[in-house]
Structures are given as C-alpha cells and as structure tokens.
Short mmCIF file of C-alpha atoms in Angstrom, two decimals:
data_model
loop_
_atom_site.label_atom_id
_atom_site.label_comp_id
_atom_site.label_asym_id
_atom_site.label_seq_id
_atom_site.Cartn_x
_atom_site.Cartn_y
_atom_site.Cartn_z
CA MET Z 1 6.27 52.03 -62.32
CA ASP Z 2 9.58 53.76 -61.60
CA LYS Z 3 12.72 51.72 -60.99
CA ILE Z 4 12.73 49.87 -57.67
CA LYS Z 5 15.70 51.30 -55.76
CA VAL Z 6 17.45 48.49 -53.91
CA VAL Z 7 20.24 48.11 -51.33
CA LEU Z 8 21.94 44.78 -50.52
CA LEU Z 9 23.48 43.96 -47.13
CA ASP Z 10 25.16 40.62 -46.43
CA ASP Z 11 28.48 40.03 -44.68
CA GLU Z 12 29.33 37.30 -47.23
CA GLU Z 13 30.65 39.01 -50.34
CA HIS Z 14 29.85 36.10 -52.66
CA SER Z 15 26.22 36.18 -51.49
CA VAL Z 16 25.97 39.90 -52.25
CA GLU Z 17 27.54 39.51 -55.68
CA THR Z 18 25.42 36.48 -56.61
CA LEU Z 19 22.21 38.23 -55.64
CA ALA Z 20 23.30 41.42 -57.44
CA TRP Z 21 24.02 39.40 -60.59
CA LYS Z 22 20.57 37.81 -60.54
CA LEU Z 23 18.82 41.12 -59.97
CA GLU Z 24 20.74 42.92 -62.70
CA ARG Z 25 20.37 40.09 -65.21
CA PHE Z 26 16.72 39.16 -64.76
CA TYR Z 27 14.99 42.22 -63.29
CA PRO Z 28 15.43 45.37 -65.37
CA GLU Z 29 12.87 47.13 -63.18
CA ILE Z 30 15.39 47.08 -60.31
CA GLN Z 31 18.16 49.61 -59.72
CA ILE Z 32 20.85 48.60 -57.21
CA LEU Z 33 21.94 51.69 -55.32
CA GLU Z 34 24.59 50.13 -53.07
CA LYS Z 35 26.00 46.77 -51.94
CA PHE Z 36 27.37 46.35 -48.41
CA THR Z 37 29.16 43.62 -46.47
CA ASP Z 38 29.61 45.78 -43.35
CA ALA Z 39 26.45 46.35 -41.27
CA PRO Z 40 27.46 49.63 -39.50
CA GLU Z 41 28.52 51.12 -42.83
CA ALA Z 42 25.21 50.08 -44.38
CA LEU Z 43 23.29 51.50 -41.41
CA GLU Z 44 24.88 54.90 -41.91
CA TYR Z 45 23.83 54.84 -45.56
CA LEU Z 46 20.28 53.74 -44.74
CA GLN Z 47 19.87 56.60 -42.27
CA LYS Z 48 20.72 59.19 -44.93
CA HIS Z 49 19.49 57.92 -48.29
CA PRO Z 50 16.05 57.02 -49.67
CA LEU Z 51 15.43 53.55 -51.10
CA ASP Z 52 12.53 51.24 -51.85
CA LEU Z 53 13.74 47.80 -50.88
CA LEU Z 54 16.46 46.33 -48.66
CA PHE Z 55 17.72 42.76 -49.07
CA LEU Z 56 19.04 42.04 -45.59
CA ASP Z 57 21.04 39.16 -44.14
CA ILE Z 58 20.29 38.25 -40.51
CA GLU Z 59 23.39 36.63 -39.02
CA MET Z 60 26.20 39.18 -39.32
CA PRO Z 61 29.07 40.30 -37.06
CA ARG Z 62 28.82 43.57 -35.11
CA LEU Z 63 25.14 44.13 -36.00
CA ASN Z 64 22.70 41.46 -37.09
CA GLY Z 65 19.84 42.22 -39.45
CA PHE Z 66 17.28 42.83 -36.71
CA GLU Z 67 19.66 45.15 -34.87
CA VAL Z 68 20.17 47.17 -38.05
CA LEU Z 69 16.43 47.72 -38.30
CA GLU Z 70 16.14 48.59 -34.62
CA GLU Z 71 18.54 51.49 -35.19
CA LEU Z 72 16.19 52.99 -37.77
CA SER Z 73 12.99 54.95 -37.22
CA TYR Z 74 9.68 53.14 -37.53
CA PRO Z 75 7.71 52.85 -39.65
CA LEU Z 76 10.50 52.02 -42.05
CA PRO Z 77 10.38 54.08 -45.25
CA PHE Z 78 11.29 50.99 -47.31
CA GLU Z 79 10.43 47.30 -47.57
CA VAL Z 80 12.68 44.55 -46.20
CA ILE Z 81 13.33 41.09 -47.60
CA PHE Z 82 15.38 38.98 -45.22
CA ILE Z 83 17.88 36.54 -46.71
CA THR Z 84 19.39 33.98 -44.36
CA ALA Z 85 20.89 30.51 -44.17
CA TYR Z 86 18.71 29.72 -41.13
CA ASP Z 87 15.00 28.88 -41.10
CA ASP Z 88 14.26 29.67 -37.43
CA PHE Z 89 13.78 33.45 -37.71
CA GLY Z 90 10.44 33.35 -39.53
CA ILE Z 91 8.18 34.56 -36.71
CA ARG Z 92 10.59 37.33 -35.77
CA ALA Z 93 10.75 38.41 -39.41
CA VAL Z 94 6.96 38.66 -39.47
CA LYS Z 95 7.02 40.79 -36.32
CA ALA Z 96 9.56 43.05 -38.03
CA ASP Z 97 6.94 43.47 -40.79
CA ALA Z 98 9.29 42.05 -43.40
CA LEU Z 99 7.94 41.77 -46.93
CA ASP Z 100 9.46 38.31 -47.35
CA TYR Z 101 11.93 35.80 -45.92
CA LEU Z 102 14.21 33.86 -48.28
CA LEU Z 103 16.54 31.01 -47.44
CA LYS Z 104 20.06 30.68 -48.86
CA PRO Z 105 20.91 29.66 -51.45
CA VAL Z 106 18.21 31.89 -52.88
CA GLN Z 107 16.16 30.05 -55.48
CA ASN Z 108 15.09 31.93 -58.59
CA LYS Z 109 11.44 31.02 -58.06
CA GLU Z 110 11.39 32.42 -54.52
CA LEU Z 111 13.27 35.55 -55.56
CA LYS Z 112 10.81 36.18 -58.37
CA ALA Z 113 7.86 35.70 -56.01
CA ALA Z 114 9.34 38.16 -53.49
CA ILE Z 115 9.87 40.84 -56.13
CA GLU Z 116 6.39 40.24 -57.50
CA LYS Z 117 5.07 40.68 -53.97
CA TYR Z 118 6.75 44.10 -53.79
CA LYS Z 119 5.36 45.14 -57.17
CA ILE Z 120 1.83 44.08 -56.29
CA LYS Z 121 1.93 45.90 -52.98
CA HIS Z 122 3.20 49.12 -54.56
CA GLN Z 123 1.61 49.05 -58.00
CA GLN Z 124 -0.41 52.01 -59.24
CA GLN Z 125 -3.99 50.95 -58.57
CA THR Z 126 -7.34 52.47 -59.49
CA PRO Z 127 -9.22 53.84 -56.48
CA LEU Z 128 -11.42 50.83 -55.81
CA GLU Z 129 -13.43 50.87 -52.63
CA PRO Z 130 -14.17 47.64 -50.76
CA PRO Z 131 -17.85 46.84 -50.30
CA SER Z 132 -17.45 47.23 -46.55
CA THR Z 133 -17.56 50.42 -44.50
CA THR Z 134 -14.81 49.10 -42.22
CA ASN Z 135 -11.85 51.46 -42.04
CA ALA Z 136 -8.92 49.68 -43.75
CA LYS Z 137 -6.45 51.59 -41.58
CA THR Z 138 -7.59 49.58 -38.56
CA ALA Z 139 -7.11 46.24 -40.30
CA PRO Z 140 -4.02 44.06 -39.90
CA THR Z 141 -1.41 44.41 -42.61
CA LYS Z 142 -1.13 40.63 -42.93
CA ILE Z 143 -3.54 37.72 -42.88
CA ALA Z 144 -2.69 34.47 -41.09
CA LEU Z 145 -3.46 31.36 -43.15
CA SER Z 146 -3.39 28.37 -40.83
CA THR Z 147 -3.09 24.80 -42.15
CA ASN Z 148 -1.98 21.54 -40.55
CA GLU Z 149 1.54 22.17 -41.83
CA SER Z 150 2.12 25.83 -41.02
CA ILE Z 151 0.81 29.32 -40.42
CA GLU Z 152 1.66 31.56 -43.35
CA PHE Z 153 1.37 35.33 -43.06
CA VAL Z 154 0.43 37.01 -46.33
CA PHE Z 155 -0.52 40.47 -47.48
CA PRO Z 156 -4.11 40.78 -48.76
CA GLU Z 157 -2.63 41.91 -52.09
CA GLU Z 158 -1.16 38.41 -52.52
CA ILE Z 159 -4.59 36.78 -52.42
CA ILE Z 160 -6.20 36.52 -55.86
CA CYS Z 161 -9.46 34.87 -54.84
CA CYS Z 162 -11.02 32.49 -52.32
CA SER Z 163 -13.39 29.61 -53.05
CA SER Z 164 -15.70 27.73 -50.72
CA GLU Z 165 -15.20 23.99 -50.23
CA SER Z 166 -17.91 23.09 -47.72
CA ASN Z 167 -16.59 24.19 -44.30
CA TYR Z 168 -13.16 24.91 -45.79
CA THR Z 169 -11.87 27.69 -48.02
CA ARG Z 170 -9.33 27.37 -50.80
CA ILE Z 171 -7.08 30.43 -50.96
CA PHE Z 172 -5.52 31.17 -54.35
CA LEU Z 173 -2.28 33.17 -54.07
CA ILE Z 174 0.03 34.82 -56.56
CA ASN Z 175 2.53 32.61 -58.36
CA GLY Z 176 0.12 29.68 -58.47
CA ARG Z 177 0.21 28.80 -54.77
CA LYS Z 178 -2.90 27.51 -52.98
CA LYS Z 179 -3.85 27.05 -49.34
CA LEU Z 180 -6.79 25.07 -47.93
CA ILE Z 181 -7.80 26.43 -44.53
CA SER Z 182 -10.44 25.19 -42.10
CA LYS Z 183 -12.54 28.37 -42.20
CA THR Z 184 -15.78 29.05 -44.03
CA LEU Z 185 -15.82 31.56 -46.87
CA LYS Z 186 -18.01 33.80 -44.70
CA GLU Z 187 -15.29 33.92 -42.04
CA VAL Z 188 -12.60 34.65 -44.62
CA GLU Z 189 -14.78 37.39 -46.09
CA SER Z 190 -14.95 39.05 -42.67
CA TRP Z 191 -11.12 39.14 -42.53
CA LEU Z 192 -10.78 40.61 -45.98
CA SER Z 193 -13.73 43.02 -45.90
CA PRO Z 194 -11.50 46.05 -45.08
CA PHE Z 195 -9.72 45.47 -48.39
CA ALA Z 196 -10.90 45.44 -52.01
CA PHE Z 197 -12.57 42.02 -51.96
CA TYR Z 198 -16.04 41.29 -53.28
CA ARG Z 199 -18.35 38.26 -53.01
CA ALA Z 200 -18.99 37.91 -56.75
CA HIS Z 201 -20.69 34.54 -56.24
CA ASN Z 202 -21.98 32.58 -53.28
CA SER Z 203 -18.94 30.30 -53.54
CA HIS Z 204 -16.29 32.83 -54.55
CA LEU Z 205 -14.63 35.90 -53.06
CA VAL Z 206 -12.43 37.91 -55.44
CA ASN Z 207 -9.73 40.53 -55.04
CA LEU Z 208 -10.93 43.39 -57.26
CA HIS Z 209 -7.35 44.36 -58.07
CA HIS Z 210 -6.76 40.92 -59.62
CA ILE Z 211 -9.64 41.14 -62.09
CA LYS Z 212 -8.20 41.26 -65.59
CA GLU Z 213 -11.36 41.10 -67.68
CA TYR Z 214 -15.14 40.75 -67.37
CA LEU Z 215 -16.48 38.12 -69.79
CA ARG Z 216 -20.13 38.45 -70.87
CA ALA Z 217 -20.62 34.87 -72.09
CA ASP Z 218 -22.45 32.22 -70.05
CA GLY Z 219 -24.12 34.72 -67.73
CA GLY Z 220 -20.91 36.56 -66.86
CA SER Z 221 -17.54 35.57 -65.44
CA LEU Z 222 -14.23 37.10 -64.39
CA LEU Z 223 -10.83 36.44 -65.91
CA LEU Z 224 -8.23 36.85 -63.15
CA THR Z 225 -4.54 37.71 -63.28
CA ASP Z 226 -3.57 34.07 -62.69
CA GLY Z 227 -5.53 32.96 -65.76
CA ASN Z 228 -8.40 31.37 -63.83
CA THR Z 229 -12.04 32.36 -64.30
CA LEU Z 230 -14.80 32.76 -61.72
CA PRO Z 231 -18.56 32.88 -62.30
CA VAL Z 232 -20.51 36.02 -61.38
CA ALA Z 233 -23.92 35.67 -59.77
CA ARG Z 234 -26.60 37.42 -61.82
CA ASN Z 235 -27.85 39.46 -58.87
CA ARG Z 236 -24.32 40.75 -58.15
CA LYS Z 237 -23.27 41.66 -61.69
CA GLU Z 238 -24.46 45.28 -61.59
CA GLU Z 239 -22.79 46.11 -58.26
CA LEU Z 240 -19.57 44.38 -59.30
CA LEU Z 241 -19.35 46.34 -62.56
CA LYS Z 242 -19.81 49.58 -60.64
CA LEU Z 243 -16.99 48.64 -58.28
CA ILE Z 244 -14.54 47.87 -61.06
CA GLY Z 245 -15.57 50.98 -62.94
#
C-alpha cells in the first residue's frame, strides 16, 4: 500500500504536535502533508489538494469540524477521523460518515485501531464475490450493533466473523473486540449478505477477507487474521474454497 497522506486540523497547537509526533514515530506508513490550527486556512487547502485521511477537531473558533466538512463537496474524497474532548458528538459523526471518533487525550490503542480501520477499508483485496446476488451498492456502509450498553456503528470490513449463541450472535471485531447482540445468526447473515461473508458452518459466519489460511486437519478449519480458528462444514468446503480462490 502507498503512504497514507494525512492532514491534521486542531485549533490547539499542542494537540496537533502531539498527534503528529505519534503518527511520525509509530506509523511509518503515514505521510503528514500539512498541520493546521486555523480552520479557514485548512479548508482552503482541503479544497485544492488531494489527501487520504483528515484528523479533524470538532470544537474550533470560526469554523467547527462539521462546518468545515459542509463547505466541501460530497462524497468526500478522503476519510475523516474526528478528534474531540467531548463525547456528545458521536451520532452526528456517524451521520457525517466519519471513519472513527476519538476522544482527547488520544490513547495509543484507539489511535492504532482507527488507523487499522483505514487500512482494512482501503487495502488491496482479491476480487471475492459474496455468496449473495444482492447488489452491494444498495447496502448501508455501516452496520448497527445494538447491545444493552450502546449502539455501535461499524464497517463490515471491521467484522472478522460472527458466531451463534442460541438466539444471540457474538460479533468478533478487529483489535480483539467482541459484541454480543440479541439477533440470530440468520438475521446477521441477512445484513452482511451484500458483502463478502460466507456461512462456513451452521454456527459461524466468516468475512472472506479475514481468512488467513485453510487448514486441512480435523475435517477442515479456517485460521483468521485475529488468530482464531473456525470449523468448516463438510458440505460447504468445496464452495468455500472456490470463493477464496
């Protein structure tokens, strides 16, 4: 993958410099194009120059983060990761189709997860076709995972696999996160059918892009990118191998 071209915008100079230091020190795949503390100045740059990813503060004088985006043409030609000291803009960030939403002070774990999310979404992938004839262009770009604590909006690319637990489904996400939702695996499969997901076993739904290796032992199983393994039903082995090429 080419360098990820990044712009930083935050009216607090120390926040910009701290984030820039972390990106330059720990993420060699990132190239910082510009750093801004003035929103109108940054807007002028964004209107004229290509980039891949914008780290954007929300509360700023003159123009806030949402107002900056409103001045640009949609769909945005780059991804946005909001960075803010406030936790009450989450739903609005989702509506702005933000890639992620990080709270200050930015924790290394959350920053790493956000960058990994960008890389997964934009990685070079083999042309796998989902086992559904549904047109993926009509599908939502994010999936809502509802639990008793929250509703999290995730990209399908972030889901590694899903496992049935009676009338519930355990969702396994990148970076080791898990969600237990009160939906059957059949219902979850219907959400994810426009994407590259396959029912490799009666109890398991797998993201084909997260298959690392097919293991022949014990009737066949899949080694996934998170290190976990899933069994493959004997009657689905042949179709699965065709899908993963």
